[in-house]
GROMACS .gro file of C-alpha atoms in nm:
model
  213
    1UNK     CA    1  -3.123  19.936   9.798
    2UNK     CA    2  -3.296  19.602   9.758
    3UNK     CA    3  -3.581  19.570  10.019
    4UNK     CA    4  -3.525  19.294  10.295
    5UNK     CA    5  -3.858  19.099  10.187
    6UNK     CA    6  -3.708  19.044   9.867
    7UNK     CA    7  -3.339  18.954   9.979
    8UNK     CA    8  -3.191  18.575   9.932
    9UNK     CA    9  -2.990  18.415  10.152
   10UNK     CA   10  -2.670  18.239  10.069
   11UNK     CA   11  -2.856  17.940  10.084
   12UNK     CA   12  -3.166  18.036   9.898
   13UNK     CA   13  -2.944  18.157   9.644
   14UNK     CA   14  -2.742  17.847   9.608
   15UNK     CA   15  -3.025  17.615   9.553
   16UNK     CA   16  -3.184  17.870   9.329
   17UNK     CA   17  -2.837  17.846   9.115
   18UNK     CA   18  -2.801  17.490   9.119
   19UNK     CA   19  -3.196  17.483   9.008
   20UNK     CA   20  -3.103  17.725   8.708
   21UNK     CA   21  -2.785  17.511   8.614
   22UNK     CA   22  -3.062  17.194   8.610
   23UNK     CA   23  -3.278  17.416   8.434
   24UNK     CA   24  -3.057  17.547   8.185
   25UNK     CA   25  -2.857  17.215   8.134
   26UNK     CA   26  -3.178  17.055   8.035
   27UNK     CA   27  -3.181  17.342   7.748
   28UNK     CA   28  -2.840  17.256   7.617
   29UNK     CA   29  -2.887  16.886   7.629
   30UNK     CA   30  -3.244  16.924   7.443
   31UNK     CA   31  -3.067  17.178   7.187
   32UNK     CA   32  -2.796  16.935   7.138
   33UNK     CA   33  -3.014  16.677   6.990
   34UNK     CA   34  -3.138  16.900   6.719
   35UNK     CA   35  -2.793  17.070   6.616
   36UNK     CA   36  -2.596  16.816   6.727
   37UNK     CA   37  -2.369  17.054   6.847
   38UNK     CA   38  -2.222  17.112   7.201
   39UNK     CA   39  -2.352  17.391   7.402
   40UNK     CA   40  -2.085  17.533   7.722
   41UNK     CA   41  -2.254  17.691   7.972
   42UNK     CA   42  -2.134  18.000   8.235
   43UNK     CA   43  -2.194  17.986   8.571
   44UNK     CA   44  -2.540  18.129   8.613
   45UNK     CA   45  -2.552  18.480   8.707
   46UNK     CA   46  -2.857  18.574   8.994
   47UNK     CA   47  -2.889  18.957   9.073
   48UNK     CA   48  -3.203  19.120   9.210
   49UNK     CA   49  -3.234  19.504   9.107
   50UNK     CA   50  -3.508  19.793   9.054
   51UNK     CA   51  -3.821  19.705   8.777
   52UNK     CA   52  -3.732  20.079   8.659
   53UNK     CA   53  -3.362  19.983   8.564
   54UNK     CA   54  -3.452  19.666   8.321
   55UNK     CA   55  -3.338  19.856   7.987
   56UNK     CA   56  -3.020  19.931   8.171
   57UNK     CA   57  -2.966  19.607   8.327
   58UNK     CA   58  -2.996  19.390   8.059
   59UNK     CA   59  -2.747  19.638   7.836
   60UNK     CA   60  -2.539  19.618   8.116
   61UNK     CA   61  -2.497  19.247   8.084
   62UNK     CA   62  -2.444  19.180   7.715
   63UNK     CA   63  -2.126  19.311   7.565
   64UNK     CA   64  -2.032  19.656   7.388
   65UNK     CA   65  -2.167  19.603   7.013
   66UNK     CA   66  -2.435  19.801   6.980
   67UNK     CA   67  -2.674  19.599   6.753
   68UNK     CA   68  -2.822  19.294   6.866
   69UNK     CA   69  -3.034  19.047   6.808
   70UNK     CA   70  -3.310  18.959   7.054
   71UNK     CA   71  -3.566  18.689   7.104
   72UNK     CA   72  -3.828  18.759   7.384
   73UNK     CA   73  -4.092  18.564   7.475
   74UNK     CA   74  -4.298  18.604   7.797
   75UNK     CA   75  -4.390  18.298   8.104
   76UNK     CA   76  -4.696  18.312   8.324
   77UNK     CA   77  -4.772  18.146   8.614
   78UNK     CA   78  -4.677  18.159   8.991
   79UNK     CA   79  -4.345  18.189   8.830
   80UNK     CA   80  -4.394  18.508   8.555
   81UNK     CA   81  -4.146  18.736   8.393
   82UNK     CA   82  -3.981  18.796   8.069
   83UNK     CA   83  -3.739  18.544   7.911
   84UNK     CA   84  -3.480  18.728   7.663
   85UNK     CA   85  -3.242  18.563   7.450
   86UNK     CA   86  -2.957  18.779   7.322
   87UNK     CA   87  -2.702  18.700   7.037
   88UNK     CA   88  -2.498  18.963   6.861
   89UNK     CA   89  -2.690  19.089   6.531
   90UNK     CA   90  -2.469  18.854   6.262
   91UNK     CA   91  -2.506  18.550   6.514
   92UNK     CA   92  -2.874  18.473   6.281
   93UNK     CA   93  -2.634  18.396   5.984
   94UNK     CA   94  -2.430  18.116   6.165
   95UNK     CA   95  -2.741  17.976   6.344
   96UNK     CA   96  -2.884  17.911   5.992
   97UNK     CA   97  -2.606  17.682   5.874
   98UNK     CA   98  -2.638  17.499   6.191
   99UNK     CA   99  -2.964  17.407   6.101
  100UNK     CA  100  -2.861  17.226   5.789
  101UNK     CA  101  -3.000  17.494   5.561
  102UNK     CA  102  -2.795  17.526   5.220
  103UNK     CA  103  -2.779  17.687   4.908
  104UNK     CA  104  -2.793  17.992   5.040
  105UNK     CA  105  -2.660  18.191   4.734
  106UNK     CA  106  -3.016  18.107   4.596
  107UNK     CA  107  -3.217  18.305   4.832
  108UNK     CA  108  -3.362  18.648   4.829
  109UNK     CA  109  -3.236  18.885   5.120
  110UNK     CA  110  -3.570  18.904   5.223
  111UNK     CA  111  -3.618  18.511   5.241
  112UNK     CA  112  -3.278  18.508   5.427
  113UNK     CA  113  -3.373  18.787   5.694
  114UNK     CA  114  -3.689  18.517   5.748
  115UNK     CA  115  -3.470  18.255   5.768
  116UNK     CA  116  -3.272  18.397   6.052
  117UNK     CA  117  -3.568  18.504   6.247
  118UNK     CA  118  -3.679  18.113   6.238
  119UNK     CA  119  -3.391  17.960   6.354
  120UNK     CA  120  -3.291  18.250   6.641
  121UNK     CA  121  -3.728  18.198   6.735
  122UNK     CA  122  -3.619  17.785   6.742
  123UNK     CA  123  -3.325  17.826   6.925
  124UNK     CA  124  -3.534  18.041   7.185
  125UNK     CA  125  -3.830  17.796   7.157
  126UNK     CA  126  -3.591  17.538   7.257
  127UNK     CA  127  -3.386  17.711   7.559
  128UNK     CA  128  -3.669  17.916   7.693
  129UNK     CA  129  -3.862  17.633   7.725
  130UNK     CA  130  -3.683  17.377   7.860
  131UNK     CA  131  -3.545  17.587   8.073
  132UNK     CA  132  -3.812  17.743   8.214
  133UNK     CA  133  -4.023  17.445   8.201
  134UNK     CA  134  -3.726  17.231   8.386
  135UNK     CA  135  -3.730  17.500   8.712
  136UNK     CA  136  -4.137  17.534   8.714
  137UNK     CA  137  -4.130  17.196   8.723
  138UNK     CA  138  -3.902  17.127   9.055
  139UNK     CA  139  -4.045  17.386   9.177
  140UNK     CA  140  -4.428  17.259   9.161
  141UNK     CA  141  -4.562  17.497   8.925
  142UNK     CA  142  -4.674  17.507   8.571
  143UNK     CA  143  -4.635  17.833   8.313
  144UNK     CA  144  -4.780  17.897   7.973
  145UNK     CA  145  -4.559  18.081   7.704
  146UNK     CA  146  -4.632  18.385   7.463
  147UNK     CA  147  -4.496  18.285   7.133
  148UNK     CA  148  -4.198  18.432   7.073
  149UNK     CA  149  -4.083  18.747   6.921
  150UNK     CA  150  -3.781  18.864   6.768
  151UNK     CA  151  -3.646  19.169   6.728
  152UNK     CA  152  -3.303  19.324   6.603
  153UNK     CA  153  -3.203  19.688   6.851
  154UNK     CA  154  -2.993  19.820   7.050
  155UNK     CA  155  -3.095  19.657   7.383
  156UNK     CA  156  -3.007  19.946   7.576
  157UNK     CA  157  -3.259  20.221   7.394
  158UNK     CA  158  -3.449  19.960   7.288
  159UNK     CA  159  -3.854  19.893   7.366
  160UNK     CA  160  -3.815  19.615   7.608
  161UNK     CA  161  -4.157  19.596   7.810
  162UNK     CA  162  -4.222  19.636   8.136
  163UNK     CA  163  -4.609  19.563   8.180
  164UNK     CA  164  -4.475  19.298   8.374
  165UNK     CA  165  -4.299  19.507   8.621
  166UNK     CA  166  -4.452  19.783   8.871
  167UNK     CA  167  -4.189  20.075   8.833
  168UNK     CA  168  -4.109  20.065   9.243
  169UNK     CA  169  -4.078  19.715   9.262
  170UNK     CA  170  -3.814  19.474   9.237
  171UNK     CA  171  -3.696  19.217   8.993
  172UNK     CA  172  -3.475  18.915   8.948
  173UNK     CA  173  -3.246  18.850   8.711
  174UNK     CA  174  -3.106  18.468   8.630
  175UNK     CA  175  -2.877  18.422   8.338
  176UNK     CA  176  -2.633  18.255   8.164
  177UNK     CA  177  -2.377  18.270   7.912
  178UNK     CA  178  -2.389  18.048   7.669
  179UNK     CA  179  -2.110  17.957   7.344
  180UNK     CA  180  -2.143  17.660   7.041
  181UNK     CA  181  -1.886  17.441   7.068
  182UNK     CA  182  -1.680  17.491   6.765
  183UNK     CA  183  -1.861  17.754   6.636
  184UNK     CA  184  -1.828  18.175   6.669
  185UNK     CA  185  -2.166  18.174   6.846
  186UNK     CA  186  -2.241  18.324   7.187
  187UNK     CA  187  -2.512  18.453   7.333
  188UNK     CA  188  -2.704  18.547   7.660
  189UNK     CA  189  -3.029  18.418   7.830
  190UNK     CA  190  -3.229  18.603   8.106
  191UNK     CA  191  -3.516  18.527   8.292
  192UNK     CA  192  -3.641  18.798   8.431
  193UNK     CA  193  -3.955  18.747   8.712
  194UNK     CA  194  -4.121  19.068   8.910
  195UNK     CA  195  -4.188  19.088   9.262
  196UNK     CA  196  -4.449  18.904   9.271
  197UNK     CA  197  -4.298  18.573   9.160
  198UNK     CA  198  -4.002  18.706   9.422
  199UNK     CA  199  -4.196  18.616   9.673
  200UNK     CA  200  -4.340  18.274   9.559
  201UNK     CA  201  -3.981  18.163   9.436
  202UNK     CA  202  -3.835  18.247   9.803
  203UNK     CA  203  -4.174  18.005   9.966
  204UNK     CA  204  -4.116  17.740   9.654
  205UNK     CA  205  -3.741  17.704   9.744
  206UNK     CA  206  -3.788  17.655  10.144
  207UNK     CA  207  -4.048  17.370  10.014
  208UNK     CA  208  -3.799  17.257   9.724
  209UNK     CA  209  -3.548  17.181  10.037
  210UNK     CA  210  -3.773  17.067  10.327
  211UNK     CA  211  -3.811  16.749  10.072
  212UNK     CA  212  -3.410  16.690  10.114
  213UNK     CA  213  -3.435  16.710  10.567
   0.00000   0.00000   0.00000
């Protein structure tokens, strides 16, 4: 049962969605201009749930294939959580030949596999950021980034962290759904924030709408 300090109310929750679809909408449109390549969006997703459950909530969310390929990268600040970015485990391939790479019958496996891992970390570099960066931003504060990390597991036995998360607490959960126009590639993006930033995100949206009365 989620704890009634930690609650949103419908219209908490609304701006915080219409923040995200800023937020993330800044991502697609600053991904665009590399790729040149559309980005559609899903509705974002908010859901508040125990720290304890995070393996299980995030495997929850992606779909039944159980490989995947994951780029995680951490944000701290008054805002601070976990930002994952989740493609299916062949999605690396695709996201190379977006990125103009050819000749790819001349490379190693090994120099492929590093490929892969470079354009999934710039895709992530470019979401997770602006993103991120987009929200802090309306909402008056400022976050650093870990660099980011990926890793190929099944999300829902896999080694996510949770240093980040006090095992009674509370999280939230924002995320999207996202799909290259024109191309087989999907993918998921969470942000993930602990209590703690529960608490300033509730005061920095009541200050993010006194501006608008």
């Amino acid at each position: 049962m989620v704890a009634a300090d930690v609650q949103f109310s419908a219209l908490e929750k609304d701006i915080l969605q219409e923040l995200m679809n800023i937020g993330f909408g800044q991502a697609a449109a600053d991904l665009a201009q590399v790729i040149d390549l559309s980005i559609e969006l899903s509705v974002p997703d908010i859901q508040l749930f125990k720290a304890c459950e995070l393996r299980e909530h995030i495997g929850a969310g992606v779909d039944s294939v159980q490989e995947f390929s994951l780029v995680e990268q951490y944000f701290l600040g008054k805002f601070k959580g976990i930002a994952l970015l989740v493609f299916p485990s062949k999605a690396g391939k695709k996201l190379v030949s977006l990125f103009g790479l050819q000749n790819q019958q001349s490379w190693s496996s090994a120099h492929f596999d590093l490929l892969e891992k470079e354009a999934m970390v710039e895709v992530g570099n470019i979401l997770i950021g602006a993103c991120v960066g987009k929200i802090t931003e309306l909402l008056k504060d400022v976050v650093i980034y870990s660099p980011p990390r990926v890793m190929i597991e099944d999300v829902r036995n896999s080694s996510l962290p949770q240093n980040l998360f006090a095992p009674d607490s509370m999280a939230i959960s924002m995320k999207t759904v996202f799909h290259f126009e024109q191309q087989e590639i999907s993918g998921q993006l969470f942000l993930i924030a602990n209590q703690e930033s529960i608490a300033w995100l509730k005061s920095a949206l009541h200050a993010f709408m006194e501006q608008y009365e």
